[in-house]
Amino acid sequence: MSSRAPWRGQLGAVVWLVLIWNLLFGEFTVGNVLGGLAVAALVLVVFPLPAVAFSGRLRPLPLLRFAARFVVDLVSASAQVAWSALRFGREPRSAVIAVPLRVPTDLNLTLTAEALSLVPGSLIVEVDREAGTLYVHVLDVRARADVERARAQVLALEARIVRATGSAEEVRLVQAASTDRGVAR
């Protein structure tokens, strides 16, 4: 990481914070921009951001595939959760499963956990940063096959994220692991 990288990250955070500040007030004025700059400076001094190493690159086509599949997962999971809630006579069973990620970087853990938490029916219970493991609460688990299917879905989500944002080495790592385990793309 170059000596300029942390400065650029801080500048990006300032821009976003000023933008959000102005959106909260509903208009861009000199006073709002200056107030946003003051608040952004205060926030970044009091709550400094940790350095997040990004060694990957954004790949437009895999990013589009990720987004499209994410929308499909949202709609499908919403329908499954609704059906599970409305179905009488059968109480939904849940489980907490451990899913060790293949690319245990902070960024990949965060992106995978956030994307997974946005999908109805799954929730991150805990993250073991040192081991690179997500503990995921999943609904409608009846058998061991359901647990393995849920684990495979988390790993497939991780693979889509890494293909969209990871380094060439991370992509190779995920592809090799997917081939070895037979995890679907």
Coordinates of N, CA and C in Angstrom, one line a residue:
M1 N 0.8 -1.2 0.0 CA 0.0 0.0 0.0 C 0.9 1.2 0.0
S2 N 0.7 2.1 -0.9 CA 1.5 3.3 -1.0 C 1.2 4.3 0.1
S3 N 2.0 5.3 0.3 CA 1.8 6.3 1.4 C 0.6 7.2 1.0
R4 N 0.2 7.2 -0.3 CA -0.9 8.1 -0.7 C -2.2 7.4 -0.5
A5 N -2.2 6.0 -0.4 CA -3.5 5.3 -0.4 C -4.3 5.7 0.9
P6 N -3.8 5.8 2.1 CA -4.6 6.1 3.2 C -5.2 7.5 3.0
W7 N -4.5 8.5 2.5 CA -4.9 9.8 2.2 C -6.1 9.8 1.3
R8 N -6.0 9.0 0.2 CA -7.1 8.9 -0.8 C -8.3 8.3 -0.1
G9 N -8.1 7.3 0.7 CA -9.3 6.7 1.4 C -10.0 7.7 2.3
Q10 N -9.2 8.5 3.0 CA -9.8 9.6 3.9 C -10.5 10.6 3.0
L11 N -9.9 11.0 1.9 CA -10.6 12.0 1.0 C -11.9 11.4 0.5
G12 N -11.9 10.1 0.1 CA -13.2 9.5 -0.3 C -14.2 9.5 0.8
A13 N -13.8 9.2 2.0 CA -14.7 9.3 3.2 C -15.3 10.7 3.4
V14 N -14.4 11.7 3.3 CA -14.9 13.1 3.4 C -15.9 13.4 2.4
V15 N -15.6 13.1 1.1 CA -16.6 13.4 0.1 C -17.9 12.7 0.3
W16 N -17.9 11.4 0.7 CA -19.2 10.7 1.0 C -19.9 11.3 2.2
L17 N -19.2 11.6 3.2 CA -19.9 12.2 4.4 C -20.5 13.6 4.1
V18 N -19.7 14.4 3.3 CA -20.3 15.7 2.9 C -21.5 15.5 2.0
L19 N -21.5 14.6 1.1 CA -22.6 14.3 0.2 C -23.8 13.9 1.1
I20 N -23.6 13.0 2.0 CA -24.7 12.5 2.8 C -25.3 13.6 3.7
W21 N -24.4 14.5 4.2 CA -24.8 15.6 5.0 C -25.7 16.5 4.2
N22 N -25.3 16.8 3.0 CA -26.1 17.7 2.1 C -27.4 17.0 1.7
L23 N -27.4 15.7 1.5 CA -28.7 15.0 1.2 C -29.6 15.0 2.4
L24 N -29.1 15.0 3.6 CA -30.0 15.1 4.7 C -30.7 16.5 4.8
F25 N -30.0 17.5 4.4 CA -30.6 18.8 4.4 C -31.4 19.1 3.2
G26 N -31.2 18.3 2.1 CA -32.1 18.4 1.0 C -31.6 19.4 -0.1
E27 N -30.5 20.1 0.2 CA -30.0 21.1 -0.8 C -28.5 21.3 -0.6
F28 N -27.8 21.7 -1.7 CA -26.4 22.0 -1.6 C -26.3 23.5 -1.5
T29 N -25.8 23.9 -0.4 CA -25.5 25.4 -0.2 C -24.1 25.5 0.3
V30 N -23.5 26.6 0.3 CA -22.2 26.8 0.8 C -22.1 26.5 2.3
G31 N -23.2 26.9 3.1 CA -23.2 26.6 4.5 C -23.3 25.1 4.7
N32 N -24.1 24.4 3.9 CA -24.2 22.9 4.1 C -22.9 22.2 3.8
V33 N -22.3 22.7 2.7 CA -21.0 22.0 2.3 C -20.0 22.3 3.4
L34 N -19.9 23.5 3.9 CA -18.9 23.8 5.0 C -19.2 23.0 6.3
G35 N -20.5 23.0 6.6 CA -21.0 22.2 7.8 C -20.6 20.7 7.6
G36 N -20.9 20.2 6.4 CA -20.5 18.8 6.1 C -19.1 18.5 6.2
L37 N -18.2 19.5 5.8 CA -16.8 19.3 5.9 C -16.4 19.3 7.4
A38 N -17.0 20.2 8.2 CA -16.6 20.2 9.6 C -17.1 18.9 10.3
V39 N -18.3 18.4 10.0 CA -18.7 17.2 10.6 C -17.9 16.0 10.1
A40 N -17.6 16.0 8.8 CA -16.7 14.9 8.3 C -15.4 14.9 9.0
A41 N -14.8 16.0 9.1 CA -13.5 16.1 9.8 C -13.6 15.6 11.2
L42 N -14.6 16.0 11.9 CA -14.8 15.6 13.3 C -15.0 14.1 13.4
V43 N -15.8 13.6 12.5 CA -16.1 12.1 12.5 C -14.8 11.3 12.3
L44 N -14.0 11.8 11.3 CA -12.8 11.0 10.9 C -11.7 11.2 12.0
V45 N -11.7 12.2 12.7 CA -10.7 12.4 13.8 C -11.2 11.5 15.0
V46 N -12.5 11.6 15.4 CA -12.9 10.9 16.5 C -13.1 9.4 16.3
F47 N -13.5 9.0 15.1 CA -13.7 7.6 14.7 C -12.8 7.3 13.4
P48 N -11.5 7.2 13.6 CA -10.7 7.0 12.4 C -11.0 5.6 11.7
L49 N -11.0 5.6 10.4 CA -11.2 4.4 9.7 C -10.0 3.5 9.6
P50 N -10.2 2.2 9.8 CA -9.1 1.3 9.6 C -8.7 1.2 8.2
A51 N -7.4 0.9 7.9 CA -7.0 0.8 6.5 C -7.5 -0.6 6.0
V52 N -8.2 -0.5 4.8 CA -8.7 -1.7 4.2 C -7.9 -1.9 2.9
A53 N -7.2 -2.9 2.8 CA -6.4 -3.2 1.6 C -7.3 -3.8 0.5
F54 N -7.2 -3.1 -0.6 CA -8.0 -3.6 -1.8 C -7.0 -3.9 -2.9
S55 N -6.7 -5.2 -3.1 CA -5.7 -5.6 -4.1 C -6.3 -6.0 -5.3
G56 N -7.7 -6.0 -5.3 CA -8.4 -6.5 -6.5 C -8.7 -5.4 -7.5
R57 N -9.6 -5.7 -8.4 CA -10.1 -4.7 -9.3 C -11.5 -5.0 -9.7
L58 N -12.3 -4.0 -10.0 CA -13.7 -4.2 -10.4 C -13.7 -4.7 -11.8
R59 N -14.5 -5.8 -12.0 CA -14.7 -6.4 -13.3 C -16.1 -6.2 -13.7
P60 N -16.4 -5.4 -14.7 CA -17.8 -5.0 -15.0 C -18.8 -6.2 -15.3
L61 N -18.3 -7.2 -16.1 CA -19.2 -8.3 -16.4 C -19.5 -9.2 -15.2
P62 N -18.5 -9.6 -14.4 CA -18.8 -10.4 -13.2 C -19.6 -9.6 -12.2
L63 N -19.4 -8.2 -12.2 CA -20.2 -7.4 -11.3 C -21.6 -7.4 -11.7
L64 N -21.9 -7.3 -13.0 CA -23.2 -7.4 -13.5 C -23.9 -8.7 -13.2
R65 N -23.1 -9.8 -13.3 CA -23.6 -11.1 -13.0 C -24.0 -11.2 -11.5
F66 N -23.1 -10.7 -10.7 CA -23.4 -10.7 -9.2 C -24.7 -9.9 -9.0
A67 N -24.8 -8.7 -9.5 CA -26.0 -7.9 -9.3 C -27.3 -8.6 -9.7
A68 N -27.2 -9.2 -10.9 CA -28.4 -9.9 -11.5 C -28.8 -11.1 -10.6
R69 N -27.8 -11.9 -10.2 CA -28.1 -13.0 -9.3 C -28.5 -12.6 -8.0
F70 N -28.0 -11.5 -7.5 CA -28.4 -11.0 -6.2 C -29.9 -10.6 -6.2
V71 N -30.3 -10.0 -7.3 CA -31.8 -9.6 -7.4 C -32.6 -10.9 -7.4
V72 N -32.2 -11.9 -8.2 CA -32.9 -13.2 -8.2 C -32.9 -13.8 -6.8
D73 N -31.8 -13.8 -6.1 CA -31.8 -14.3 -4.8 C -32.7 -13.6 -3.8
L74 N -32.8 -12.3 -3.9 CA -33.7 -11.5 -3.1 C -35.1 -11.8 -3.3
V75 N -35.5 -11.9 -4.6 CA -36.9 -12.2 -4.9 C -37.2 -13.7 -4.5
S76 N -36.4 -14.6 -4.8 CA -36.6 -16.0 -4.5 C -36.7 -16.2 -2.9
A77 N -35.7 -15.6 -2.2 CA -35.7 -15.8 -0.8 C -36.9 -15.1 -0.1
S78 N -37.3 -14.0 -0.7 CA -38.5 -13.3 -0.1 C -39.7 -14.2 -0.3
A79 N -39.9 -14.8 -1.4 CA -41.0 -15.7 -1.7 C -40.9 -16.9 -0.7
Q80 N -39.7 -17.5 -0.5 CA -39.6 -18.6 0.3 C -39.9 -18.3 1.8
V81 N -39.4 -17.1 2.3 CA -39.7 -16.7 3.6 C -41.2 -16.5 3.8
A82 N -41.8 -15.8 2.8 CA -43.3 -15.5 2.9 C -44.1 -16.9 2.9
W83 N -43.7 -17.8 2.1 CA -44.4 -19.1 2.0 C -44.2 -19.8 3.4
S84 N -43.0 -19.8 3.9 CA -42.7 -20.4 5.2 C -43.5 -19.8 6.3
A85 N -43.7 -18.5 6.3 CA -44.5 -17.8 7.3 C -46.0 -18.1 7.2
L86 N -46.5 -18.2 6.0 CA -47.9 -18.4 5.8 C -48.3 -19.9 5.8
R87 N -47.4 -20.8 5.7 CA -47.7 -22.2 5.7 C -48.2 -22.7 7.1
F88 N -49.3 -23.3 7.2 CA -49.8 -23.7 8.5 C -49.5 -25.2 8.7
G89 N -49.3 -25.6 9.9 CA -49.1 -27.0 10.3 C -47.6 -27.4 10.2
R90 N -46.7 -26.5 9.8 CA -45.3 -26.9 9.7 C -44.5 -25.8 10.3
E91 N -43.9 -26.0 11.4 CA -43.1 -25.0 12.0 C -41.7 -25.0 11.3
P92 N -41.3 -23.8 10.9 CA -39.9 -23.7 10.2 C -38.8 -24.0 11.2
R93 N -37.9 -24.8 10.8 CA -36.7 -25.1 11.6 C -35.5 -24.3 11.1
S94 N -34.7 -23.9 12.0 CA -33.5 -23.1 11.6 C -32.3 -23.7 12.1
A95 N -31.1 -23.2 11.6 CA -29.8 -23.7 12.1 C -28.8 -22.6 12.0
V96 N -27.8 -22.7 12.7 CA -26.6 -21.8 12.6 C -25.5 -22.7 12.1
I97 N -25.0 -22.3 10.9 CA -23.9 -23.0 10.3 C -22.6 -22.2 10.2
A98 N -21.5 -22.9 10.3 CA -20.2 -22.2 10.1 C -19.8 -22.4 8.6
V99 N -19.4 -21.3 8.0 CA -18.9 -21.4 6.6 C -17.6 -20.7 6.5
P100 N -16.5 -21.5 6.5 CA -15.2 -20.9 6.3 C -15.0 -20.4 4.8
L101 N -14.7 -19.2 4.7 CA -14.6 -18.6 3.4 C -13.2 -18.9 2.8
R102 N -13.1 -19.0 1.5 CA -11.9 -19.3 0.8 C -10.9 -18.2 0.7
V103 N -11.5 -16.9 0.7 CA -10.6 -15.7 0.7 C -11.0 -15.0 2.0
P104 N -10.2 -15.2 3.0 CA -10.5 -14.6 4.3 C -10.1 -13.2 4.6
T105 N -10.0 -12.4 3.6 CA -9.6 -11.0 3.8 C -10.8 -10.2 4.5
D106 N -10.4 -9.1 5.1 CA -11.5 -8.3 5.8 C -12.5 -7.8 4.8
L107 N -12.1 -7.4 3.6 CA -13.0 -6.9 2.6 C -13.9 -8.0 2.1
N108 N -13.4 -9.1 1.9 CA -14.3 -10.2 1.4 C -15.2 -10.7 2.5
L109 N -14.8 -10.8 3.7 CA -15.6 -11.1 4.8 C -16.8 -10.1 4.9
T110 N -16.5 -8.9 4.8 CA -17.5 -7.8 5.0 C -18.5 -7.8 3.8
L111 N -18.0 -7.9 2.6 CA -18.9 -7.9 1.4 C -19.8 -9.1 1.4
T112 N -19.2 -10.3 1.7 CA -20.0 -11.5 1.7 C -21.0 -11.5 2.8
A113 N -20.6 -11.0 4.0 CA -21.6 -10.9 5.1 C -22.7 -9.9 4.9
E114 N -22.4 -8.8 4.3 CA -23.4 -7.8 4.0 C -24.4 -8.3 2.9
A115 N -23.8 -8.8 1.9 CA -24.7 -9.3 0.8 C -25.6 -10.5 1.3
L116 N -25.1 -11.3 2.2 CA -25.8 -12.4 2.7 C -26.9 -11.9 3.7
S117 N -26.6 -10.9 4.5 CA -27.5 -10.4 5.4 C -28.7 -9.6 4.8
L118 N -28.5 -9.2 3.6 CA -29.6 -8.5 2.9 C -30.6 -9.4 2.3
V119 N -30.2 -10.7 2.1 CA -31.2 -11.7 1.6 C -32.0 -12.2 2.7
P120 N -33.4 -12.1 2.6 CA -34.2 -12.7 3.6 C -34.0 -14.1 3.9
G121 N -34.1 -14.5 5.2 CA -34.0 -15.9 5.5 C -32.6 -16.3 6.0
S122 N -31.6 -15.4 5.9 CA -30.3 -15.6 6.3 C -29.8 -14.4 7.1
L123 N -29.0 -14.7 8.1 CA -28.5 -13.6 9.0 C -27.1 -14.0 9.5
I124 N -26.2 -13.1 9.5 CA -24.9 -13.3 10.1 C -25.0 -13.2 11.6
V125 N -24.6 -14.3 12.3 CA -24.7 -14.3 13.7 C -23.3 -13.9 14.3
E126 N -22.3 -14.3 13.7 CA -20.9 -14.0 14.1 C -19.9 -14.1 13.0
V127 N -18.8 -13.4 13.1 CA -17.7 -13.5 12.1 C -16.5 -13.8 12.9
D128 N -15.8 -14.8 12.6 CA -14.5 -15.1 13.1 C -13.5 -14.6 12.2
R129 N -13.0 -13.4 12.4 CA -12.0 -12.8 11.5 C -10.7 -13.5 11.3
E130 N -10.2 -14.1 12.4 CA -8.9 -14.8 12.3 C -9.0 -16.0 11.5
A131 N -10.1 -16.8 11.6 CA -10.3 -18.0 10.9 C -11.0 -17.8 9.5
G132 N -11.5 -16.6 9.3 CA -12.2 -16.3 8.0 C -13.5 -17.0 7.9
T133 N -14.2 -17.2 9.0 CA -15.4 -18.0 9.0 C -16.6 -17.1 9.4
L134 N -17.7 -17.3 8.6 CA -19.0 -16.7 8.9 C -19.9 -17.7 9.6
Y135 N -20.6 -17.3 10.6 CA -21.6 -18.1 11.3 C -22.9 -17.6 10.8
V136 N -23.7 -18.4 10.1 CA -24.9 -17.9 9.4 C -26.1 -18.6 10.0
H137 N -27.1 -17.9 10.3 CA -28.4 -18.4 10.7 C -29.3 -18.6 9.4
V138 N -29.7 -19.8 9.2 CA -30.5 -20.1 8.0 C -31.9 -20.7 8.4
L139 N -32.9 -20.4 7.6 CA -34.3 -20.9 7.9 C -34.6 -22.1 7.1
D140 N -35.6 -22.8 7.5 CA -36.2 -24.0 6.8 C -35.1 -25.1 6.6
V141 N -34.5 -25.5 7.7 CA -33.5 -26.6 7.6 C -34.1 -27.8 8.2
R142 N -34.3 -28.9 7.4 CA -34.9 -30.1 7.8 C -33.9 -31.3 7.9
A143 N -32.9 -31.2 7.0 CA -31.9 -32.4 7.0 C -30.5 -31.9 6.7
R144 N -29.6 -32.7 6.8 CA -28.1 -32.4 6.5 C -28.0 -31.8 5.1
A145 N -28.7 -32.3 4.2 CA -28.7 -31.8 2.8 C -29.0 -30.3 2.7
D146 N -30.0 -29.9 3.6 CA -30.3 -28.5 3.6 C -29.2 -27.6 4.1
V147 N -28.5 -28.2 5.1 CA -27.3 -27.4 5.7 C -26.2 -27.3 4.6
E148 N -25.9 -28.4 3.9 CA -24.9 -28.4 2.9 C -25.3 -27.5 1.7
R149 N -26.6 -27.5 1.4 CA -27.1 -26.6 0.3 C -26.9 -25.1 0.7
A150 N -27.2 -24.8 2.0 CA -27.0 -23.4 2.5 C -25.5 -23.0 2.5
R151 N -24.7 -23.9 2.9 CA -23.2 -23.7 2.9 C -22.8 -23.5 1.4
A152 N -23.2 -24.3 0.5 CA -22.8 -24.1 -0.9 C -23.3 -22.8 -1.5
Q153 N -24.5 -22.3 -1.0 CA -25.0 -21.0 -1.5 C -24.2 -19.9 -1.0
V154 N -23.7 -20.0 0.2 CA -22.8 -18.9 0.8 C -21.5 -18.9 0.0
L155 N -20.9 -20.1 -0.2 CA -19.7 -20.1 -1.0 C -19.8 -19.7 -2.4
A156 N -21.0 -19.9 -3.0 CA -21.3 -19.5 -4.4 C -21.4 -17.9 -4.4
L157 N -22.0 -17.4 -3.3 CA -22.1 -15.9 -3.2 C -20.7 -15.3 -3.1
E158 N -19.9 -15.9 -2.2 CA -18.5 -15.5 -2.1 C -17.8 -15.5 -3.4
A159 N -17.9 -16.6 -4.2 CA -17.3 -16.7 -5.5 C -17.7 -15.6 -6.4
R160 N -19.0 -15.3 -6.4 CA -19.4 -14.2 -7.3 C -18.8 -12.9 -6.9
I161 N -18.7 -12.6 -5.6 CA -18.1 -11.4 -5.1 C -16.7 -11.3 -5.5
V162 N -15.9 -12.4 -5.3 CA -14.5 -12.4 -5.6 C -14.3 -12.3 -7.1
R163 N -15.1 -12.9 -7.9 CA -14.9 -12.8 -9.3 C -15.2 -11.3 -9.8
A164 N -16.1 -10.6 -9.1 CA -16.4 -9.2 -9.4 C -15.4 -8.2 -8.9
T165 N -14.8 -8.5 -7.7 CA -13.9 -7.5 -7.1 C -12.5 -8.0 -6.7
G166 N -12.2 -9.3 -6.8 CA -11.0 -9.8 -6.2 C -9.8 -9.7 -7.1
S167 N -8.6 -9.9 -6.6 CA -7.4 -9.9 -7.4 C -7.4 -11.2 -8.2
A168 N -6.5 -11.2 -9.1 CA -6.3 -12.4 -10.0 C -6.0 -13.7 -9.1
E169 N -5.2 -13.5 -8.1 CA -4.9 -14.6 -7.2 C -6.1 -15.1 -6.4
E170 N -6.9 -14.2 -6.0 CA -8.1 -14.5 -5.2 C -9.1 -15.3 -6.1
V171 N -9.2 -14.8 -7.4 CA -10.1 -15.5 -8.3 C -9.6 -16.9 -8.6
R172 N -8.3 -17.1 -8.8 CA -7.8 -18.4 -9.0 C -8.0 -19.3 -7.8
L173 N -7.9 -18.7 -6.6 CA -8.1 -19.5 -5.3 C -9.5 -20.0 -5.3
V174 N -10.5 -19.1 -5.6 CA -11.9 -19.5 -5.5 C -12.2 -20.5 -6.6
Q175 N -11.7 -20.3 -7.8 CA -12.0 -21.3 -8.9 C -11.4 -22.6 -8.6
A176 N -10.2 -22.7 -8.0 CA -9.6 -24.0 -7.6 C -10.4 -24.7 -6.5
A177 N -10.8 -23.9 -5.5 CA -11.6 -24.5 -4.5 C -13.0 -24.9 -5.0
S178 N -13.6 -24.2 -5.9 CA -14.9 -24.5 -6.5 C -14.8 -25.8 -7.3
T179 N -13.7 -26.0 -8.0 CA -13.5 -27.2 -8.8 C -13.3 -28.4 -7.9
D180 N -12.5 -28.2 -6.8 CA -12.2 -29.2 -5.9 C -13.4 -29.7 -5.1
R181 N -14.2 -28.8 -4.7 CA -15.4 -29.2 -3.9 C -16.7 -29.4 -4.7
G182 N -16.6 -29.0 -6.0 CA -17.8 -29.1 -6.8 C -18.8 -28.1 -6.5
V183 N -18.4 -26.9 -6.0 CA -19.3 -25.8 -5.6 C -19.8 -25.2 -6.9
A184 N -21.1 -25.0 -7.0 CA -21.7 -24.4 -8.2 C -21.3 -22.9 -8.3
R185 N -21.2 -22.4 -9.5 CA -21.0 -21.0 -9.7 C -22.3 -20.3 -9.4

